[in-house]
Amino acid sequence: MENVAIFDSPGKGRGLKATKEFWAGDVIFSEPSLSAVVFDSLAERICHSCFRRQEKLQRCGQCKFAHYCDRTCQRAGWAEHKQECAAIKAYGKVPNENIRLVARIMWRLDKEGSVVSDMQLTSLEELEDHIADMQEDELKEFKVDIHNFLDYWPRNSKQHTIDVISHMFGVVNCNGFTVSDQRGLQAVGVGLFPNLCLVNHDCWPNCTVILNHGKIELRSLGKIEEGEELTVAYVDFLNLSEERRRLLKTQYFFDCTCHHCKNGIKDDLKLGGKEEEGVKPSEEQVKEATDYCFQMLEKMDKARLNGDYHEVVKICKECIEKTEPILADTHIYLLRMWSTLSEVQAYLQYFNDAADYARKMVDGYMKLYHPNNAVLGMAAMRAGVTHWQAGLIEVGHGMVCKAYAILMVTHGPTHPITKDLEAMRMQTEMELRMFKQNEYVYHSMREAALKNRPMTMMHEPGSVEEGIKNLFHQT
């Protein structure tokens, strides 16, 4: 960890600063989890060792709970699962993910001590638990978890005081980091990364965190000077300043005083009106369109939850038709409508419509997000795929190239999704050359290829990016 040092960050407590200069895409440090568990809801679909999503998993013959890709993964995960396996059998049921994670952490600390690696900068005892800051309802759930933990914790394991157990739950509660699947597209679990816990928040950060081959990587988003504090965003910048501050106070127990929050930077764009030839709609018109959009978003979410995608399309189109002439192309409610409609239309295989809305979404995101934000990169990737599916190869290739440039910084060249994107970039580049040589031949070949290919349903909205690698193969 020679690249970073702990220091007292003004108004934030301890933080990490750079001990050398960094440039965009540099890995400042990488760190394996102290421990991690699969979410309760995905326990049967995700390998408990490598966190890959697989169609068929082998179940642990003892506890019947843990699932693995194969014997190799089962053997690799046995050291962590061994005590958990016996505890689940003795308890007679499976405790929730928080209890399982705390138990795994405590078994490891009991065995190896409070610092399990030379790379670890802090012990868990030194991390904040924020128990004193919890609201009454949150504290009630917290106490239920501790009560259930005490029933679950084996009598033959080392016994700990309530204070030690409570502290560990508090640390997990405010420092747990979501673990993604092998493609980095879906959160599948939660883990604890002690060094990452020291990196403070900023709404416009200079670093990003990505999970790559089982380890988190702290990557630089741009030039970082020696001695500069390292920061990451705990919440999405697309939220308004007031909402970000509320989320940070509720989830992480601090008041954000960053430059963007204090000055409400870009809030005017996020709820703004559309300006045409120097003329803007009135504040009343913008407020009315915003309120209408909010109501329609609630209806849309309900239809989406019910899987009624044709109803989702109807609601979105109705809302867009009414509000698009009034709201700015950076309005966060309009962006949500475009994003949802592009996903759903792609799922229903209306690719031209999907491409149009995806492009609008990316154009809006580019005015709001940091140019190297991972969300912007993933949105550009989805837009590139959708344009390619629609046969709009020029825009499609441009979007894929833009996504690739961003993800090379945020994810790096070895990440699976970046490798997929590189394959897409080469594929679209080849098709674009063919298109420029002879448009008629290109479209004829494309049409023939599509006719010979069986019609397949797209992934359901919400996981549209999954399977992108399979979409981008030569036909």
Short mmCIF file of C-alpha atoms in Angstrom, two decimals, residues 30-434:
data_model
loop_
_atom_site.label_atom_id
_atom_site.label_comp_id
_atom_site.label_asym_id
_atom_site.label_seq_id
_atom_site.Cartn_x
_atom_site.Cartn_y
_atom_site.Cartn_z
CA SER A 30 -6.53 -3.46 -5.13
CA GLU A 31 -7.89 -5.42 -2.18
CA PRO A 32 -9.59 -8.78 -1.64
CA SER A 33 -12.58 -8.89 0.71
CA LEU A 34 -12.01 -9.78 4.34
CA SER A 35 -15.18 -11.77 3.77
CA ALA A 36 -18.20 -11.71 1.45
CA VAL A 37 -21.58 -13.45 1.14
CA VAL A 38 -24.17 -13.89 -1.61
CA PHE A 39 -27.46 -12.00 -1.17
CA ASP A 40 -30.31 -14.07 0.34
CA SER A 41 -32.44 -13.57 -2.79
CA LEU A 42 -29.72 -14.99 -5.11
CA ALA A 43 -28.41 -17.80 -2.91
CA GLU A 44 -29.40 -20.55 -5.37
CA ARG A 45 -28.30 -18.75 -8.56
CA ILE A 46 -24.84 -17.42 -7.68
CA CYS A 47 -21.72 -19.44 -6.80
CA HIS A 48 -20.86 -18.82 -3.13
CA SER A 49 -17.14 -19.03 -3.92
CA CYS A 50 -16.46 -17.11 -7.17
CA PHE A 51 -19.77 -15.14 -7.29
CA ARG A 52 -20.46 -16.19 -10.87
CA ARG A 53 -24.01 -16.55 -12.13
CA GLN A 54 -24.56 -20.08 -13.46
CA GLU A 55 -27.56 -21.98 -14.81
CA LYS A 56 -26.79 -25.13 -12.81
CA LEU A 57 -25.03 -25.03 -9.48
CA GLN A 58 -24.05 -27.86 -7.15
CA ARG A 59 -25.49 -27.64 -3.65
CA CYS A 60 -23.47 -28.32 -0.49
CA GLY A 61 -24.48 -31.82 0.63
CA GLN A 62 -24.20 -30.91 4.33
CA CYS A 63 -26.08 -27.61 4.88
CA LYS A 64 -28.05 -27.73 1.57
CA PHE A 65 -27.66 -23.94 1.41
CA ALA A 66 -24.34 -23.02 -0.23
CA HIS A 67 -24.14 -23.44 -4.02
CA TYR A 68 -21.05 -23.80 -6.20
CA CYS A 69 -20.05 -23.98 -9.87
CA ASP A 70 -18.24 -27.28 -9.35
CA ARG A 71 -15.95 -29.16 -6.95
CA THR A 72 -13.09 -26.71 -7.65
CA CYS A 73 -15.17 -23.78 -6.40
CA GLN A 74 -16.49 -25.85 -3.49
CA ARG A 75 -12.94 -26.71 -2.38
CA ALA A 76 -11.84 -23.07 -2.80
CA GLY A 77 -14.76 -21.88 -0.66
CA TRP A 78 -14.50 -24.57 2.00
CA ALA A 79 -12.14 -22.69 4.35
CA GLU A 80 -14.76 -19.93 4.76
CA HIS A 81 -17.80 -22.19 4.54
CA LYS A 82 -16.65 -24.92 6.94
CA GLN A 83 -17.80 -23.28 10.19
CA GLU A 84 -20.80 -21.65 8.50
CA CYS A 85 -21.90 -25.07 7.21
CA ALA A 86 -21.88 -26.63 10.69
CA ALA A 87 -23.58 -23.57 12.20
CA ILE A 88 -26.44 -23.63 9.66
CA LYS A 89 -27.03 -27.35 10.29
CA ALA A 90 -27.06 -26.82 14.07
CA TYR A 91 -29.27 -23.70 13.85
CA GLY A 92 -31.75 -25.51 11.59
CA LYS A 93 -32.24 -22.58 9.20
CA VAL A 94 -30.26 -20.01 7.24
CA PRO A 95 -29.79 -16.58 8.85
CA ASN A 96 -29.92 -13.40 6.74
CA GLU A 97 -26.96 -12.04 4.78
CA ASN A 98 -25.95 -9.52 7.48
CA ILE A 99 -25.70 -12.23 10.13
CA ARG A 100 -23.85 -14.58 7.76
CA LEU A 101 -21.35 -11.86 6.84
CA VAL A 102 -20.67 -10.83 10.44
CA ALA A 103 -20.22 -14.48 11.45
CA ARG A 104 -17.77 -15.14 8.60
CA ILE A 105 -15.78 -12.01 9.51
CA MET A 106 -15.60 -12.97 13.20
CA TRP A 107 -14.53 -16.54 12.46
CA ARG A 108 -11.73 -15.18 10.29
CA LEU A 109 -10.62 -12.61 12.88
CA ASP A 110 -10.71 -15.25 15.65
CA LYS A 111 -8.40 -17.41 13.54
CA GLU A 112 -6.03 -14.79 12.08
CA GLY A 113 -6.24 -11.73 14.36
CA SER A 114 -7.60 -8.23 13.71
CA VAL A 115 -5.18 -7.53 10.83
CA VAL A 116 -5.27 -10.45 8.38
CA SER A 117 -2.76 -9.08 5.84
CA ASP A 118 0.35 -6.88 5.63
CA MET A 119 -1.63 -4.79 3.13
CA GLN A 120 -4.41 -3.99 5.64
CA LEU A 121 -4.12 -0.37 6.81
CA THR A 122 -6.64 -0.47 9.66
CA SER A 123 -8.15 -2.95 12.09
CA LEU A 124 -11.93 -3.38 12.23
CA GLU A 125 -11.93 -2.14 15.84
CA GLU A 126 -10.77 1.27 14.54
CA LEU A 127 -13.61 1.64 12.02
CA GLU A 128 -16.73 3.68 12.85
CA ASP A 129 -19.96 1.77 13.61
CA HIS A 130 -22.35 4.80 13.93
CA ILE A 131 -24.65 2.86 16.27
CA ALA A 132 -25.26 6.03 18.31
CA ASP A 133 -26.52 7.79 15.15
CA MET A 134 -29.15 5.18 14.21
CA GLN A 135 -32.86 6.00 14.14
CA GLU A 136 -35.25 4.10 16.40
CA ASP A 137 -36.72 1.85 13.68
CA GLU A 138 -33.24 1.05 12.34
CA LEU A 139 -31.99 0.28 15.84
CA LYS A 140 -34.91 -2.11 16.33
CA GLU A 141 -33.93 -4.16 13.24
CA PHE A 142 -30.31 -3.98 14.34
CA LYS A 143 -31.15 -5.51 17.73
CA VAL A 144 -33.19 -8.30 16.06
CA ASP A 145 -30.13 -9.21 13.96
CA ILE A 146 -27.92 -9.32 17.06
CA HIS A 147 -30.46 -11.49 18.90
CA ASN A 148 -30.62 -13.93 15.96
CA PHE A 149 -26.82 -13.87 15.65
CA LEU A 150 -26.48 -14.99 19.28
CA ASP A 151 -28.78 -17.95 18.57
CA TYR A 152 -26.81 -18.79 15.41
CA TRP A 153 -23.26 -18.40 16.79
CA PRO A 154 -21.97 -21.87 17.80
CA ARG A 155 -21.20 -22.61 21.47
CA ASN A 156 -17.87 -24.18 20.47
CA SER A 157 -16.71 -20.98 18.71
CA LYS A 158 -14.96 -18.21 20.63
CA GLN A 159 -17.53 -16.19 22.58
CA HIS A 160 -17.66 -12.39 22.29
CA THR A 161 -19.29 -9.57 24.25
CA ILE A 162 -22.44 -7.83 23.00
CA ASP A 163 -20.36 -4.67 22.46
CA VAL A 164 -17.93 -6.46 20.12
CA ILE A 165 -20.77 -8.10 18.17
CA SER A 166 -22.72 -4.81 17.96
CA HIS A 167 -19.64 -2.97 16.70
CA MET A 168 -19.13 -5.56 13.96
CA PHE A 169 -22.76 -5.24 12.81
CA GLY A 170 -22.40 -1.44 12.80
CA VAL A 171 -19.22 -1.63 10.71
CA VAL A 172 -20.93 -3.93 8.18
CA ASN A 173 -24.04 -1.73 8.16
CA CYS A 174 -22.18 1.43 7.07
CA ASN A 175 -19.14 -0.06 5.31
CA GLY A 176 -20.46 -3.09 3.43
CA PHE A 177 -19.63 -2.92 -0.28
CA THR A 178 -21.74 -4.65 -2.92
CA VAL A 179 -20.05 -7.48 -4.80
CA SER A 180 -20.96 -7.88 -8.48
CA ASP A 181 -21.13 -10.91 -10.76
CA GLN A 182 -18.31 -11.89 -13.13
CA ARG A 183 -19.36 -9.34 -15.78
CA GLY A 184 -19.75 -6.54 -13.27
CA LEU A 185 -23.36 -5.97 -14.34
CA GLN A 186 -25.37 -7.05 -11.31
CA ALA A 187 -24.91 -6.73 -7.56
CA VAL A 188 -25.00 -10.30 -6.20
CA GLY A 189 -23.63 -10.01 -2.67
CA VAL A 190 -21.99 -7.90 0.00
CA GLY A 191 -18.47 -7.91 1.41
CA LEU A 192 -16.17 -5.97 3.70
CA PHE A 193 -12.98 -4.36 2.34
CA PRO A 194 -11.13 -2.69 5.26
CA ASN A 195 -8.88 -0.35 3.24
CA LEU A 196 -11.78 0.82 1.08
CA CYS A 197 -13.60 1.81 4.30
CA LEU A 198 -11.00 4.57 4.73
CA VAL A 199 -11.82 6.28 1.41
CA ASN A 200 -14.13 9.24 2.02
CA HIS A 201 -17.04 10.44 -0.11
CA ASP A 202 -17.28 13.28 -2.59
CA CYS A 203 -20.21 13.79 -4.97
CA TRP A 204 -17.70 14.61 -7.76
CA PRO A 205 -14.94 12.14 -6.79
CA ASN A 206 -11.44 11.63 -8.19
CA CYS A 207 -11.64 7.81 -7.95
CA THR A 208 -14.01 4.96 -8.69
CA VAL A 209 -14.26 1.44 -7.27
CA ILE A 210 -14.73 -1.67 -9.40
CA LEU A 211 -14.73 -5.37 -8.61
CA ASN A 212 -12.32 -7.19 -10.91
CA HIS A 213 -11.56 -10.93 -10.67
CA GLY A 214 -12.62 -11.12 -7.02
CA LYS A 215 -10.77 -8.01 -5.81
CA ILE A 216 -11.89 -4.39 -5.61
CA GLU A 217 -9.75 -1.87 -7.48
CA LEU A 218 -9.58 1.81 -6.56
CA ARG A 219 -8.98 3.53 -9.91
CA SER A 220 -8.15 7.15 -10.67
CA LEU A 221 -10.68 9.07 -12.82
CA GLY A 222 -8.21 11.78 -13.81
CA LYS A 223 -4.98 13.40 -12.68
CA ILE A 224 -4.46 13.20 -8.89
CA GLU A 225 -1.65 15.21 -7.31
CA GLU A 226 0.66 13.79 -4.64
CA GLY A 227 -0.88 14.57 -1.23
CA GLU A 228 -4.43 14.95 -2.64
CA GLU A 229 -7.25 13.16 -0.79
CA LEU A 230 -8.70 10.11 -2.55
CA THR A 231 -12.51 10.13 -2.79
CA VAL A 232 -15.31 7.99 -4.22
CA ALA A 233 -19.05 8.64 -4.62
CA TYR A 234 -21.23 6.73 -2.16
CA VAL A 235 -24.43 7.78 -3.99
CA ASP A 236 -25.36 8.48 -7.62
CA PHE A 237 -24.64 12.05 -8.77
CA LEU A 238 -27.84 11.99 -10.85
CA ASN A 239 -29.78 12.67 -7.63
CA LEU A 240 -30.40 16.31 -6.70
CA SER A 241 -28.03 17.79 -4.08
CA GLU A 242 -30.75 17.75 -1.41
CA GLU A 243 -31.57 14.09 -2.12
CA ARG A 244 -27.89 13.08 -2.11
CA ARG A 245 -27.42 14.77 1.24
CA ARG A 246 -30.50 13.03 2.62
CA LEU A 247 -29.28 9.61 1.42
CA LEU A 248 -25.80 10.18 2.82
CA LYS A 249 -27.17 11.29 6.19
CA THR A 250 -29.57 8.32 6.36
CA GLN A 251 -27.19 5.61 5.14
CA TYR A 252 -23.75 6.88 6.17
CA PHE A 253 -24.54 9.32 9.02
CA PHE A 254 -22.74 12.44 7.81
CA ASP A 255 -23.63 15.82 6.31
CA CYS A 256 -22.08 16.22 2.86
CA THR A 257 -20.25 19.55 2.53
CA CYS A 258 -18.69 18.89 -0.89
CA HIS A 259 -18.46 21.71 -3.44
CA HIS A 260 -21.25 20.26 -5.61
CA CYS A 261 -23.69 19.89 -2.71
CA LYS A 262 -22.97 23.27 -1.12
CA ASN A 263 -23.48 25.08 -4.43
CA GLY A 264 -26.24 22.85 -5.86
CA ILE A 265 -24.14 22.39 -9.01
CA LYS A 266 -26.14 21.09 -12.00
CA ASP A 267 -29.40 21.00 -9.97
CA ASP A 268 -30.79 23.62 -12.37
CA LEU A 269 -30.13 21.25 -15.30
CA LYS A 270 -31.66 18.26 -13.51
CA LEU A 271 -35.03 19.99 -13.05
CA GLY A 272 -34.76 22.57 -15.84
CA GLY A 273 -36.99 23.61 -18.69
CA LYS A 274 -36.24 23.27 -22.41
CA GLU A 275 -34.74 26.35 -24.01
CA GLU A 276 -35.43 26.90 -27.72
CA GLU A 277 -34.11 29.93 -29.57
CA GLY A 278 -33.54 31.71 -26.26
CA VAL A 279 -37.12 31.10 -25.07
CA LYS A 280 -37.76 29.05 -21.92
CA PRO A 281 -41.08 27.75 -20.57
CA SER A 282 -42.39 29.40 -17.41
CA GLU A 283 -41.52 28.02 -13.97
CA GLU A 284 -45.17 27.02 -13.59
CA GLN A 285 -45.10 25.01 -16.83
CA VAL A 286 -41.88 23.24 -15.78
CA LYS A 287 -43.31 22.45 -12.33
CA GLU A 288 -46.53 21.12 -13.83
CA ALA A 289 -44.61 18.91 -16.30
CA THR A 290 -42.27 17.73 -13.53
CA ASP A 291 -45.18 16.77 -11.24
CA TYR A 292 -46.93 14.96 -14.11
CA CYS A 293 -43.71 13.11 -14.96
CA PHE A 294 -43.30 12.04 -11.33
CA GLN A 295 -46.85 10.62 -11.24
CA MET A 296 -46.29 8.73 -14.50
CA LEU A 297 -42.99 7.31 -13.20
CA GLU A 298 -44.88 5.76 -10.29
CA LYS A 299 -47.39 4.20 -12.74
CA MET A 300 -44.56 3.03 -14.98
CA ASP A 301 -42.68 1.41 -12.09
CA LYS A 302 -45.83 -0.47 -11.08
CA ALA A 303 -46.44 -1.77 -14.64
CA ARG A 304 -42.78 -2.76 -14.93
CA LEU A 305 -42.93 -4.64 -11.64
CA ASN A 306 -45.92 -6.57 -12.98
CA GLY A 307 -44.04 -7.40 -16.19
CA ASP A 308 -46.62 -5.56 -18.30
CA TYR A 309 -44.10 -4.11 -20.75
CA HIS A 310 -46.59 -2.97 -23.37
CA GLU A 311 -48.26 -0.89 -20.66
CA VAL A 312 -44.82 0.49 -19.70
CA VAL A 313 -44.32 1.61 -23.34
CA LYS A 314 -47.77 3.24 -23.41
CA ILE A 315 -47.16 5.15 -20.15
CA CYS A 316 -43.67 6.29 -21.16
CA LYS A 317 -44.72 7.46 -24.62
CA GLU A 318 -47.72 9.33 -23.24
CA CYS A 319 -45.52 11.06 -20.67
CA ILE A 320 -42.72 11.87 -23.13
CA GLU A 321 -45.17 13.29 -25.67
CA LYS A 322 -46.57 15.66 -23.06
CA THR A 323 -43.37 16.70 -21.25
CA GLU A 324 -40.56 16.54 -23.85
CA PRO A 325 -41.50 19.95 -25.39
CA ILE A 326 -41.26 21.54 -21.91
CA LEU A 327 -38.49 19.77 -19.96
CA ALA A 328 -34.75 20.07 -20.61
CA ASP A 329 -32.92 17.06 -22.07
CA THR A 330 -31.08 16.85 -18.73
CA HIS A 331 -34.25 16.66 -16.62
CA ILE A 332 -33.78 13.60 -14.39
CA TYR A 333 -37.41 12.40 -14.71
CA LEU A 334 -37.30 12.65 -18.51
CA LEU A 335 -33.96 10.80 -18.49
CA ARG A 336 -35.56 7.99 -16.48
CA MET A 337 -38.39 7.77 -18.98
CA TRP A 338 -35.98 7.59 -21.93
CA SER A 339 -33.80 5.03 -20.17
CA THR A 340 -36.72 2.76 -19.29
CA LEU A 341 -38.34 3.08 -22.71
CA SER A 342 -35.07 2.24 -24.50
CA GLU A 343 -34.62 -0.89 -22.34
CA VAL A 344 -38.19 -2.07 -22.79
CA GLN A 345 -38.32 -1.34 -26.53
CA ALA A 346 -35.07 -3.30 -26.99
CA TYR A 347 -36.60 -6.18 -25.01
CA LEU A 348 -39.67 -6.08 -27.27
CA GLN A 349 -37.30 -5.87 -30.29
CA TYR A 350 -38.40 -2.43 -31.49
CA PHE A 351 -34.77 -1.52 -32.01
CA ASN A 352 -35.15 1.75 -33.94
CA ASP A 353 -37.31 3.30 -31.22
CA ALA A 354 -35.00 1.87 -28.54
CA ALA A 355 -31.96 3.41 -30.26
CA ASP A 356 -33.57 6.84 -30.47
CA TYR A 357 -34.35 6.97 -26.73
CA ALA A 358 -30.98 5.46 -25.76
CA ARG A 359 -29.19 8.20 -27.70
CA LYS A 360 -31.23 10.92 -25.96
CA MET A 361 -30.41 9.35 -22.60
CA VAL A 362 -26.66 9.34 -23.32
CA ASP A 363 -26.75 12.95 -24.61
CA GLY A 364 -28.40 14.01 -21.32
CA TYR A 365 -25.99 11.98 -19.19
CA MET A 366 -22.99 13.58 -20.92
CA LYS A 367 -24.12 17.01 -19.69
CA LEU A 368 -24.52 15.82 -16.09
CA TYR A 369 -21.95 13.15 -15.26
CA HIS A 370 -18.17 13.32 -14.93
CA PRO A 371 -16.76 12.38 -18.38
CA ASN A 372 -15.24 9.22 -16.90
CA ASN A 373 -18.25 8.08 -14.88
CA ALA A 374 -18.94 4.31 -15.11
CA VAL A 375 -22.72 4.90 -15.35
CA LEU A 376 -22.15 7.05 -18.45
CA GLY A 377 -19.88 4.33 -19.90
CA MET A 378 -22.45 1.58 -19.37
CA ALA A 379 -25.22 3.77 -20.83
CA ALA A 380 -23.10 4.45 -23.93
CA MET A 381 -22.42 0.72 -24.25
CA ARG A 382 -26.14 -0.08 -24.13
CA ALA A 383 -26.87 2.66 -26.67
CA GLY A 384 -24.14 1.27 -28.95
CA VAL A 385 -25.61 -2.22 -28.81
CA THR A 386 -29.13 -0.91 -29.47
CA HIS A 387 -28.02 1.12 -32.50
CA TRP A 388 -26.15 -1.91 -33.84
CA GLN A 389 -29.29 -4.02 -33.41
CA ALA A 390 -31.25 -1.38 -35.34
CA GLY A 391 -28.72 -1.48 -38.20
CA LEU A 392 -27.52 2.06 -37.42
CA ILE A 393 -23.88 1.06 -37.63
CA GLU A 394 -22.27 4.53 -37.75
CA VAL A 395 -23.81 5.79 -34.50
CA GLY A 396 -23.55 2.31 -32.99
CA HIS A 397 -19.78 2.14 -33.57
CA GLY A 398 -19.32 5.68 -32.25
CA MET A 399 -21.20 4.85 -29.04
CA VAL A 400 -19.25 1.60 -28.54
CA CYS A 401 -15.96 3.50 -28.97
CA LYS A 402 -17.09 6.14 -26.44
CA ALA A 403 -18.08 3.43 -23.96
CA TYR A 404 -14.77 1.64 -24.47
CA ALA A 405 -12.77 4.82 -23.77
CA ILE A 406 -14.66 5.39 -20.49
CA LEU A 407 -14.53 1.78 -19.30
CA MET A 408 -10.80 1.56 -20.00
CA VAL A 409 -10.49 4.18 -17.23
CA THR A 410 -13.20 2.96 -14.84
CA HIS A 411 -12.81 -0.83 -15.29
CA GLY A 412 -9.41 -1.29 -16.94
CA PRO A 413 -8.32 -3.53 -19.83
CA THR A 414 -8.48 -6.85 -17.92
CA HIS A 415 -12.09 -6.53 -16.71
CA PRO A 416 -14.47 -8.99 -18.46
CA ILE A 417 -16.88 -6.24 -19.56
CA THR A 418 -14.03 -4.22 -21.11
CA LYS A 419 -12.87 -7.31 -22.99
CA ASP A 420 -16.42 -7.82 -24.29
CA LEU A 421 -16.49 -4.17 -25.31
CA GLU A 422 -13.19 -4.55 -27.19
CA ALA A 423 -14.75 -7.44 -29.15
CA MET A 424 -17.78 -5.25 -29.91
CA ARG A 425 -15.54 -2.39 -31.03
CA MET A 426 -13.68 -4.65 -33.48
CA GLN A 427 -16.95 -6.14 -34.76
CA THR A 428 -18.64 -2.76 -35.33
CA GLU A 429 -15.47 -1.34 -36.91
CA MET A 430 -15.43 -4.20 -39.42
CA GLU A 431 -19.13 -3.73 -40.18
CA LEU A 432 -18.68 0.04 -40.53
CA ARG A 433 -15.93 -0.46 -43.12
CA MET A 434 -18.25 -2.80 -45.03
#
